[in-house]
Every structure is written in C-alpha cells, then in structure tokens.
Amino acid sequence: MAAKKMKCVKVEKKGGIAWVWLNRPEKRNAMSPQLHFEMDETLRVLETDPKTRVVVIAGAGGYFSAGQDLKEFFRANEKNPAGRKAAAEAANRWRWERLYKYDKPTIAMVEGYCVGGAFMQLCATDFAVAADDTVFSLSEVNWGILPGALVSKVVSDTIMPRKALYYCCLGEPFDGVEAEKIGFVNFAVPKEDLVNKTIELAQKLMAKSPAVLRATKHAVRQVRTMDFDQSYDYLAAKGQAIKVGDTEDSYNTGLTQFLDKKAYKPTFEPFALKGAKKPKAKKKAPAKKKAAAKKKTAKKKTAKKK
Ligand code: COA
C-alpha cells in the first residue's frame, strides 16, 4: 500500500481480499477531495499488488457513502476552479475509469447509506452485495442539481429506464431489496450476513483462473457498445490474448482435467488452480450410506442363492 498514512481511507488485506474502507464515518463517508485523492492512489497501487486478488469497496462505521461531500467537494471549491478540477478528476478516475476497467474483480459491499455520487462506484464495481435495509437515494434533485459527473449515465446503463427516471427525478429512497430487484446489486442479504456473503463471492472469484476472469470481465463490458462484427473480432482477439501471461495455462489445464483426468465437471465448477487445495472427498449422506449397505446385503443374498 501507499507508504503515506491516509486520513480518509483504510485498507485491510486478508486471504487475497483487499478491503478498502471509505473512512469518514462521522460524515457518513461523504467523499471529500482528500478522500478522492487517497482512493485514487489506493486503487492504483492495489491493481498490481501481488497479494490482492479481489478488491472490496466498503464504508467504515456501517455506511457505504453519503455521496459527494456537499461542503468540502462543492461549496469549498466554488471559488477555486483549480482545486475543483483536481478533485473532480481524481473522483471520476477512481469511481469510474479505474474501477470500470480494473484488472482484478471488484465488489461493492453496501450498507447504511448509498447516496448520490456513491452510485458511481456502486455501478463501476463488477459485483455488489447490499444489506437489505440499506438506504439508497439519488438525492441530487432534492438539493438542486442533476445527477452529475457520470451518475445519470451509469444509472441509466445499469437499471431499467423507467426505474432510472423514477429514482433520478423523484429522489425517493429505496432499500436493498428493491436495489436487487432492479439490478443495482447482485444480492440483498440481512445485515448480519453481509460480510460472509461478500467473502463467499470473493472466494468463488478467486477460484477462477485470474487471466480468464480478467479477459471475461473486460469483454462483457466492452461488447456492450460494439456491433456484431466488431464483437466477433474483439472477442476472437481477446480470447487469444488470454494466453499471454496466463500462469495457469487455463485452456489446456481445463481440458486436461475434464477430458483426460475426469477430475471435474465444468458445468458446475472451475478447474483446480495450481497450488489449490484439493477438496476433501465428501462424506456420504447417512441416507445414501443406508441405501448402499442395503444394496450390498441384497447382492450377498443373491450370490448365496446362486
Ligand atoms: N456532505 C457533507 N456532509 C455530510 C454529507 C454530505 N453528503 N452527508 C452527511 N454529512 C454530514 C452531516 O452534515 C453531519 O455533519 P455534522 O456532524 O458536522 O453536522 C454528519 O455528516 C452526520 O450527518 P447527519 O445528517 O447528522 O446523519 P444522519 O444519519 O441523520 O443522516 C444522511 C445521514 C446521509 C441521511 C444525511 O446526512 C443526508 O441526507 N446527507 C446528504 C446526502 C446527499 O444528498 N448526498 C448527495 C451528494 S452527491
């Protein structure tokens, strides 16, 4: 991590996951210029950090983020165009350019409040898990601006058009259950399950070939704005590009483990990565054990009769 001590961001690394916490809970993690500069640098460093395989964006104190800091990001910079520009550039870079094209899988873990400008990082991350009582609000209309930077755009690209218009124009709060229903998040779970659900998703992602996963997430995002001919071409080239620097030799390993070793079924699970612990053989369920025992005795009996 960046050597400098950070004021508004905290990073914790455990088991391949880097937890990146927006860390101004006393301000409900409203995003000040300082927070944007620190997030921008944090994500830059983590993208090539060998210990980080998945990045989780979360908010300290149980709040994802109350959006842009209305005092420090907006009002304080009204007469300081240079400061405003620098803050806006950092804000947009980490919330969109970096996260949207990130080389590692990213998850937003959402709870408490997710308001206004925080929808940028919500929509930019690859996946999102929310507590079902999270308060989501596109509040801009309620305090006199439109959802700016890229908020209107990324909200329209993420959810259904009528819902996008409704929540942007009405500024009405909605909860995690609605957020899941309309496609802002993948899962809404009870608050007490939030961390475990996030870890479970991160672990599933870490079990995939990193090179294939990286190419897949880039591909799914890029083809959205391409026509069919461009998509054929791009996907063929991107597919070939996976082989460069793929430490797992994924294609050959996957096929060998399935076709030759009969070690797994791709329909249900990924091939085993190098160095991955082999899953323990499942114990037979008691009912199955009984049935097997019955079969054995029946076989013995028929053998005796013969
Ligand atoms: N910008 C600046 N300060 C903010 C903020 C924001 N977006 N959101 C919260 N804060 C500050 C409050 O001003 C307050 O500061 P203070 O202790 O110095 O008075 C502190 O954070 C706690 O907020 P408070 O309103 O007392 O907490 P709450 O839990 O009752 O309500 C919110 C939280 C998020 C519902 C409410 O603060 C709110 O509506 N904030 C505005 C959110 C918004 O519209 N953001 C969009 C920006 S694009």
CSV table of C-alpha atoms and ligand atoms in Angstrom, one decimal:
chain,number,residue,atom,x,y,z
A,1,MET,CA,0.0,0.0,0.0
A,2,ALA,CA,1.0,3.6,-0.4
A,3,ALA,CA,3.5,4.4,2.3
A,4,LYS,CA,1.9,7.7,3.3
A,5,LYS,CA,-0.6,7.4,6.2
A,6,MET,CA,-4.1,8.0,4.9
A,7,LYS,CA,-6.7,10.1,6.7
A,8,CYS,CA,-9.9,9.1,4.8
A,9,VAL,CA,-9.2,5.6,3.5
A,10,LYS,CA,-8.3,2.4,5.3
A,11,VAL,CA,-7.0,-0.8,3.7
A,12,GLU,CA,-7.0,-4.3,5.2
A,13,LYS,CA,-5.7,-7.3,3.4
A,14,LYS,CA,-6.7,-10.9,4.3
A,15,GLY,CA,-6.8,-14.1,2.4
A,16,GLY,CA,-6.4,-12.5,-1.1
A,17,ILE,CA,-9.1,-9.8,-0.4
A,18,ALA,CA,-8.2,-6.2,0.0
A,19,TRP,CA,-10.9,-4.4,1.9
A,20,VAL,CA,-10.9,-0.7,1.0
A,21,TRP,CA,-12.9,1.3,3.5
A,22,LEU,CA,-14.0,4.8,2.9
A,23,ASN,CA,-13.2,6.1,6.3
A,24,ARG,CA,-15.1,9.2,7.4
A,25,PRO,CA,-17.9,7.6,9.3
A,26,GLU,CA,-18.6,10.8,11.3
A,27,LYS,CA,-19.6,12.3,7.9
A,28,ARG,CA,-21.4,9.1,6.8
A,29,ASN,CA,-18.4,8.6,4.5
A,30,ALA,CA,-19.3,11.6,2.4
A,31,MET,CA,-16.5,12.0,-0.2
A,32,SER,CA,-14.2,14.9,0.3
A,33,PRO,CA,-11.4,15.9,-2.1
A,34,GLN,CA,-8.8,14.3,0.2
A,35,LEU,CA,-10.8,11.0,0.2
A,36,HIS,CA,-10.8,11.0,-3.6
A,37,PHE,CA,-7.1,11.5,-3.8
A,38,GLU,CA,-6.5,8.7,-1.4
A,39,MET,CA,-8.9,6.3,-3.1
A,40,ASP,CA,-7.3,7.1,-6.5
A,41,GLU,CA,-3.9,6.2,-5.2
A,42,THR,CA,-5.1,3.2,-3.2
A,43,LEU,CA,-6.7,1.6,-6.2
A,44,ARG,CA,-3.7,2.4,-8.4
A,45,VAL,CA,-1.4,0.5,-6.0
A,46,LEU,CA,-3.7,-2.5,-5.4
A,47,GLU,CA,-4.2,-3.2,-9.1
A,48,THR,CA,-0.7,-4.6,-9.3
A,49,ASP,CA,-0.3,-5.7,-5.7
A,50,PRO,CA,0.6,-9.5,-5.8
A,51,LYS,CA,-1.2,-10.2,-2.5
A,52,THR,CA,-4.5,-8.7,-3.7
A,53,ARG,CA,-6.8,-10.9,-5.8
A,54,VAL,CA,-10.2,-9.3,-5.2
A,55,VAL,CA,-10.9,-5.7,-4.1
A,56,VAL,CA,-13.9,-4.9,-1.9
A,57,ILE,CA,-15.1,-1.3,-1.7
A,58,ALA,CA,-16.9,-0.6,1.6
A,59,GLY,CA,-17.6,2.1,4.1
A,60,ALA,CA,-16.4,2.3,7.7
A,61,GLY,CA,-18.9,2.5,10.6
A,62,GLY,CA,-21.7,0.8,8.7
A,63,TYR,CA,-22.2,3.5,6.0
A,64,PHE,CA,-21.3,2.8,2.3
A,65,SER,CA,-21.2,6.6,1.4
A,66,ALA,CA,-23.5,9.6,1.6
A,67,GLY,CA,-22.1,10.8,-1.8
A,68,GLN,CA,-20.0,13.8,-2.5
A,69,ASP,CA,-19.2,16.0,0.5
A,70,LEU,CA,-21.5,19.0,-0.1
A,71,LYS,CA,-19.3,21.2,2.0
A,72,GLU,CA,-15.8,20.2,1.0
A,73,PHE,CA,-16.3,19.0,-2.5
A,74,PHE,CA,-18.9,21.5,-3.7
A,75,ARG,CA,-19.1,24.7,-1.6
A,76,ALA,CA,-15.5,25.0,-0.5
A,77,ASN,CA,-14.3,24.8,-4.1
A,78,GLU,CA,-16.8,27.2,-5.7
A,79,LYS,CA,-14.2,29.9,-6.0
A,80,ASN,CA,-11.3,27.6,-6.5
A,81,PRO,CA,-11.5,26.2,-10.1
A,82,ALA,CA,-8.1,24.5,-10.0
A,83,GLY,CA,-8.9,22.7,-6.7
A,84,ARG,CA,-12.3,21.7,-8.0
A,85,LYS,CA,-10.8,20.3,-11.2
A,86,ALA,CA,-8.2,18.3,-9.4
A,87,ALA,CA,-10.7,16.9,-7.0
A,88,ALA,CA,-13.2,16.1,-9.8
A,89,GLU,CA,-10.5,14.4,-11.9
A,90,ALA,CA,-9.5,12.2,-9.0
A,91,ALA,CA,-13.1,11.5,-8.1
A,92,ASN,CA,-14.1,10.4,-11.6
A,93,ARG,CA,-10.9,8.5,-12.2
A,94,TRP,CA,-11.2,6.1,-9.2
A,95,ARG,CA,-15.0,5.9,-9.3
A,96,TRP,CA,-15.2,5.2,-12.9
A,97,GLU,CA,-12.1,4.8,-15.1
A,98,ARG,CA,-10.1,2.7,-12.6
A,99,LEU,CA,-12.9,0.6,-11.3
A,100,TYR,CA,-14.7,0.0,-14.5
A,101,LYS,CA,-11.6,-1.3,-16.2
A,102,TYR,CA,-9.9,-2.8,-13.2
A,103,ASP,CA,-7.7,-5.8,-13.8
A,104,LYS,CA,-8.9,-7.6,-10.7
A,105,PRO,CA,-12.5,-8.4,-9.7
A,106,THR,CA,-14.2,-5.8,-7.6
A,107,ILE,CA,-17.1,-6.0,-5.2
A,108,ALA,CA,-19.1,-3.2,-3.5
A,109,MET,CA,-20.3,-4.1,0.0
A,110,VAL,CA,-23.1,-1.7,0.6
A,111,GLU,CA,-24.9,-0.9,3.9
A,112,GLY,CA,-26.2,2.1,5.8
A,113,TYR,CA,-26.4,4.9,3.2
A,114,CYS,CA,-25.6,4.9,-0.6
A,115,VAL,CA,-26.4,8.3,-1.8
A,116,GLY,CA,-25.9,10.5,-5.0
A,117,GLY,CA,-22.3,10.3,-6.1
A,118,ALA,CA,-21.7,7.0,-4.4
A,119,PHE,CA,-23.7,5.4,-7.3
A,120,MET,CA,-20.7,5.9,-9.5
A,121,GLN,CA,-18.6,3.4,-7.5
A,122,LEU,CA,-21.6,1.2,-7.0
A,123,CYS,CA,-22.2,0.9,-10.8
A,124,ALA,CA,-18.5,0.7,-11.6
A,125,THR,CA,-17.7,-2.3,-9.5
A,126,ASP,CA,-18.2,-5.7,-11.1
A,127,PHE,CA,-20.5,-7.0,-8.3
A,128,ALA,CA,-22.4,-5.6,-5.4
A,129,VAL,CA,-23.8,-7.1,-2.2
A,130,ALA,CA,-26.1,-5.0,-0.1
A,131,ALA,CA,-27.7,-5.2,3.4
A,132,ASP,CA,-31.4,-5.4,2.7
A,133,ASP,CA,-32.0,-2.3,4.9
A,134,THR,CA,-29.5,-0.1,3.1
A,135,VAL,CA,-31.0,3.3,2.2
A,136,PHE,CA,-30.3,4.1,-1.4
A,137,SER,CA,-31.1,7.6,-2.7
A,138,LEU,CA,-30.4,9.6,-5.9
A,139,SER,CA,-30.8,12.7,-3.8
A,140,GLU,CA,-29.4,15.3,-6.3
A,141,VAL,CA,-32.9,16.5,-7.4
A,142,ASN,CA,-33.6,17.2,-3.7
A,143,TRP,CA,-30.8,19.7,-3.3
A,144,GLY,CA,-30.8,21.4,-6.6
A,145,ILE,CA,-28.6,19.6,-9.1
A,146,LEU,CA,-28.9,16.8,-11.6
A,147,PRO,CA,-27.1,13.5,-11.0
A,148,GLY,CA,-23.8,14.8,-12.4
A,149,ALA,CA,-20.3,13.5,-13.2
A,150,LEU,CA,-21.4,10.2,-14.7
A,151,VAL,CA,-24.2,9.3,-12.3
A,152,SER,CA,-27.2,9.8,-14.7
A,153,LYS,CA,-25.3,7.9,-17.4
A,154,VAL,CA,-24.2,4.9,-15.3
A,155,VAL,CA,-27.6,4.6,-13.5
A,156,SER,CA,-29.3,4.6,-16.9
A,157,ASP,CA,-26.9,2.0,-18.2
A,158,THR,CA,-27.3,-0.3,-15.1
A,159,ILE,CA,-31.1,-0.4,-14.5
A,160,MET,CA,-34.4,-0.3,-16.3
A,161,PRO,CA,-35.1,3.1,-18.0
A,162,ARG,CA,-38.4,3.7,-16.1
A,163,LYS,CA,-36.8,3.0,-12.8
A,164,ALA,CA,-33.8,5.2,-13.7
A,165,LEU,CA,-36.1,8.1,-14.5
A,166,TYR,CA,-38.2,7.5,-11.4
A,167,TYR,CA,-35.5,7.4,-8.9
A,168,CYS,CA,-33.4,10.2,-10.5
A,169,CYS,CA,-36.4,12.5,-10.9
A,170,LEU,CA,-38.2,11.7,-7.6
A,171,GLY,CA,-35.1,11.3,-5.4
A,172,GLU,CA,-37.1,8.9,-3.3
A,173,PRO,CA,-35.2,6.5,-1.1
A,174,PHE,CA,-35.4,2.7,-1.7
A,175,ASP,CA,-34.0,-0.3,0.1
A,176,GLY,CA,-31.6,-3.1,-0.7
A,177,VAL,CA,-34.4,-5.5,-1.7
A,178,GLU,CA,-35.6,-3.0,-4.3
A,179,ALA,CA,-31.9,-2.4,-5.4
A,180,GLU,CA,-31.6,-6.2,-6.0
A,181,LYS,CA,-34.9,-6.3,-7.9
A,182,ILE,CA,-34.0,-3.5,-10.3
A,183,GLY,CA,-30.4,-4.6,-10.9
A,184,PHE,CA,-28.3,-2.2,-8.8
A,185,VAL,CA,-26.9,-5.1,-6.7
A,186,ASN,CA,-26.5,-8.8,-7.2
A,187,PHE,CA,-27.7,-9.8,-3.7
A,188,ALA,CA,-29.5,-8.1,-0.9
A,189,VAL,CA,-29.0,-10.0,2.4
A,190,PRO,CA,-29.8,-9.5,6.1
A,191,LYS,CA,-27.2,-7.1,7.5
A,192,GLU,CA,-25.7,-9.9,9.7
A,193,ASP,CA,-24.9,-11.9,6.6
A,194,LEU,CA,-23.3,-9.1,4.6
A,195,VAL,CA,-19.7,-9.8,5.3
A,196,ASN,CA,-19.9,-13.5,4.9
A,197,LYS,CA,-21.8,-13.2,1.6
A,198,THR,CA,-19.2,-10.8,0.3
A,199,ILE,CA,-16.4,-13.2,1.3
A,200,GLU,CA,-18.2,-16.1,-0.2
A,201,LEU,CA,-18.5,-14.3,-3.5
A,202,ALA,CA,-14.8,-13.2,-3.4
A,203,GLN,CA,-13.7,-16.8,-2.7
A,204,LYS,CA,-15.7,-18.0,-5.7
A,205,LEU,CA,-13.9,-15.4,-7.9
A,206,MET,CA,-10.5,-16.4,-6.5
A,207,ALA,CA,-11.1,-20.0,-7.5
A,208,LYS,CA,-11.3,-19.0,-11.2
A,209,SER,CA,-8.3,-18.6,-13.5
A,210,PRO,CA,-7.2,-14.9,-13.0
A,211,ALA,CA,-6.3,-14.4,-16.7
A,212,VAL,CA,-9.6,-15.8,-17.9
A,213,LEU,CA,-11.6,-13.9,-15.4
A,214,ARG,CA,-9.9,-10.6,-16.3
A,215,ALA,CA,-10.5,-11.1,-20.0
A,216,THR,CA,-14.1,-12.1,-19.4
A,217,LYS,CA,-15.0,-9.1,-17.3
A,218,HIS,CA,-13.3,-6.7,-19.8
A,219,ALA,CA,-15.0,-8.5,-22.7
A,220,VAL,CA,-18.5,-8.4,-21.2
A,221,ARG,CA,-18.2,-4.7,-20.6
A,222,GLN,CA,-16.6,-3.8,-23.9
A,223,VAL,CA,-19.0,-5.6,-26.2
A,224,ARG,CA,-22.0,-3.6,-24.9
A,225,THR,CA,-21.1,-0.7,-27.2
A,226,MET,CA,-19.9,-2.7,-30.2
A,227,ASP,CA,-21.8,-4.1,-33.2
A,228,PHE,CA,-21.8,-7.8,-34.1
A,229,ASP,CA,-18.8,-7.7,-36.5
A,230,GLN,CA,-16.8,-5.7,-34.0
A,231,SER,CA,-17.7,-8.1,-31.2
A,232,TYR,CA,-16.7,-11.2,-33.2
A,233,ASP,CA,-13.4,-9.6,-34.0
A,234,TYR,CA,-12.7,-8.2,-30.5
A,235,LEU,CA,-13.7,-11.5,-28.7
A,236,ALA,CA,-11.5,-13.6,-31.0
A,237,ALA,CA,-8.5,-11.3,-30.4
A,238,LYS,CA,-9.2,-11.1,-26.7
A,239,GLY,CA,-9.5,-14.9,-26.5
A,240,GLN,CA,-6.1,-15.3,-28.0
A,241,ALA,CA,-4.7,-12.6,-25.7
A,242,ILE,CA,-5.5,-14.6,-22.6
A,243,LYS,CA,-2.7,-17.0,-23.4
A,244,VAL,CA,-0.1,-14.2,-23.0
A,245,GLY,CA,1.0,-14.4,-19.3
A,246,ASP,CA,-1.6,-16.9,-18.3
A,247,THR,CA,0.2,-18.7,-15.5
A,248,GLU,CA,-2.4,-21.4,-15.3
A,249,ASP,CA,-2.3,-22.3,-19.0
A,250,SER,CA,-6.0,-22.3,-18.5
A,251,TYR,CA,-7.4,-23.7,-21.7
A,252,ASN,CA,-5.1,-26.8,-21.7
A,253,THR,CA,-5.4,-27.3,-17.9
A,254,GLY,CA,-9.2,-27.1,-18.0
A,255,LEU,CA,-9.5,-29.5,-20.9
A,256,THR,CA,-6.9,-32.0,-19.4
A,257,GLN,CA,-8.6,-32.0,-16.0
A,258,PHE,CA,-12.0,-32.7,-17.6
A,259,LEU,CA,-11.3,-34.9,-20.7
A,260,ASP,CA,-8.3,-36.9,-19.6
A,261,LYS,CA,-8.3,-36.9,-15.8
A,262,LYS,CA,-12.1,-36.7,-15.4
A,263,ALA,CA,-11.4,-34.6,-12.3
A,264,TYR,CA,-14.3,-32.2,-12.5
A,265,LYS,CA,-17.3,-31.0,-14.5
A,266,PRO,CA,-17.0,-27.5,-16.0
A,267,THR,CA,-20.8,-27.1,-15.9
A,268,PHE,CA,-20.6,-26.9,-12.1
A,269,GLU,CA,-17.2,-25.7,-11.1
A,270,PRO,CA,-13.8,-24.3,-12.3
A,271,PHE,CA,-10.8,-26.4,-12.9
A,272,ALA,CA,-8.4,-26.6,-9.9
A,273,LEU,CA,-5.8,-23.8,-10.0
A,274,LYS,CA,-2.1,-24.6,-9.4
A,275,GLY,CA,-1.5,-24.9,-5.7
A,276,ALA,CA,-5.2,-25.1,-4.9
A,277,LYS,CA,-6.0,-27.4,-2.1
A,278,LYS,CA,-7.9,-30.5,-3.3
A,279,PRO,CA,-11.5,-30.5,-1.9
A,280,LYS,CA,-11.9,-33.3,0.7
A,281,ALA,CA,-13.9,-36.3,-0.5
A,282,LYS,CA,-17.5,-35.7,0.5
A,283,LYS,CA,-18.8,-38.0,3.2
A,284,LYS,CA,-21.7,-40.0,2.1
A,285,ALA,CA,-25.0,-38.7,3.5
A,286,PRO,CA,-26.5,-41.1,6.0
A,287,ALA,CA,-29.5,-41.9,3.8
A,288,LYS,CA,-27.1,-42.8,0.9
A,289,LYS,CA,-25.0,-44.9,3.2
A,290,LYS,CA,-28.0,-46.9,4.3
A,291,ALA,CA,-29.1,-47.4,0.7
A,292,ALA,CA,-25.6,-48.6,-0.3
A,293,ALA,CA,-25.5,-51.0,2.7
A,294,LYS,CA,-28.9,-52.4,1.7
A,295,LYS,CA,-27.7,-53.0,-1.9
A,296,LYS,CA,-24.6,-54.9,-0.6
A,297,THR,CA,-26.6,-57.3,1.6
A,298,ALA,CA,-29.1,-57.8,-1.3
A,299,LYS,CA,-26.2,-58.7,-3.5
A,300,LYS,CA,-24.7,-61.1,-1.0
A,301,LYS,CA,-28.1,-62.8,-0.6
A,302,THR,CA,-28.5,-63.4,-4.4
A,303,ALA,CA,-24.9,-64.7,-4.5
A,304,LYS,CA,-25.7,-67.2,-1.8
A,305,LYS,CA,-28.9,-68.4,-3.6
A,306,LYS,CA,-26.9,-68.9,-6.7
B,1,COA,N1,-21.9,16.1,2.5
B,1,COA,C1,-21.4,16.7,3.6
B,1,COA,N2,-21.6,16.4,4.9
B,1,COA,C2,-22.4,15.3,5.0
B,1,COA,C3,-23.0,14.6,4.0
B,1,COA,C4,-22.7,15.0,2.6
B,1,COA,N3,-23.1,14.4,1.6
B,1,COA,N4,-23.8,13.6,4.4
B,1,COA,C5,-23.7,13.7,5.8
B,1,COA,N5,-22.9,14.7,6.1
B,1,COA,C6,-22.5,15.2,7.5
B,1,COA,C7,-23.6,16.0,8.2
B,1,COA,O1,-23.6,17.3,7.7
B,1,COA,C8,-23.3,15.8,9.6
B,1,COA,O2,-22.2,16.6,9.9
B,1,COA,P1,-22.1,17.4,11.3
B,1,COA,O3,-22.0,16.3,12.3
B,1,COA,O4,-20.8,18.2,11.2
B,1,COA,O5,-23.3,18.2,11.5
B,1,COA,C9,-22.7,14.3,9.6
B,1,COA,O6,-22.3,14.1,8.3
B,1,COA,C10,-23.7,13.3,10.0
B,1,COA,O7,-24.9,13.5,9.2
B,1,COA,P2,-26.4,13.6,9.8
B,1,COA,O8,-27.2,14.2,8.8
B,1,COA,O9,-26.4,14.2,11.2
B,1,COA,O10,-26.6,12.0,9.9
B,1,COA,P3,-28.0,11.1,9.7
B,1,COA,O11,-27.5,9.7,9.9
B,1,COA,O12,-29.1,11.6,10.5
B,1,COA,O13,-28.3,11.3,8.1
B,1,COA,C11,-27.9,11.3,5.8
B,1,COA,C12,-27.4,10.9,7.2
B,1,COA,C13,-26.9,10.7,4.8
B,1,COA,C14,-29.3,10.7,5.5
B,1,COA,C15,-28.0,12.9,5.7
B,1,COA,O14,-26.8,13.4,6.3
B,1,COA,C16,-28.1,13.4,4.3
B,1,COA,O15,-29.1,13.4,3.7
B,1,COA,N6,-26.9,13.8,3.7
B,1,COA,C17,-26.9,14.3,2.4
B,1,COA,C18,-26.6,13.2,1.4
B,1,COA,C19,-26.6,13.7,-0.1
B,1,COA,O16,-27.6,14.3,-0.5
B,1,COA,N7,-25.6,13.4,-0.8
B,1,COA,C20,-25.5,13.6,-2.2
B,1,COA,C21,-24.2,14.2,-2.6
B,1,COA,S1,-24.0,13.9,-4.3
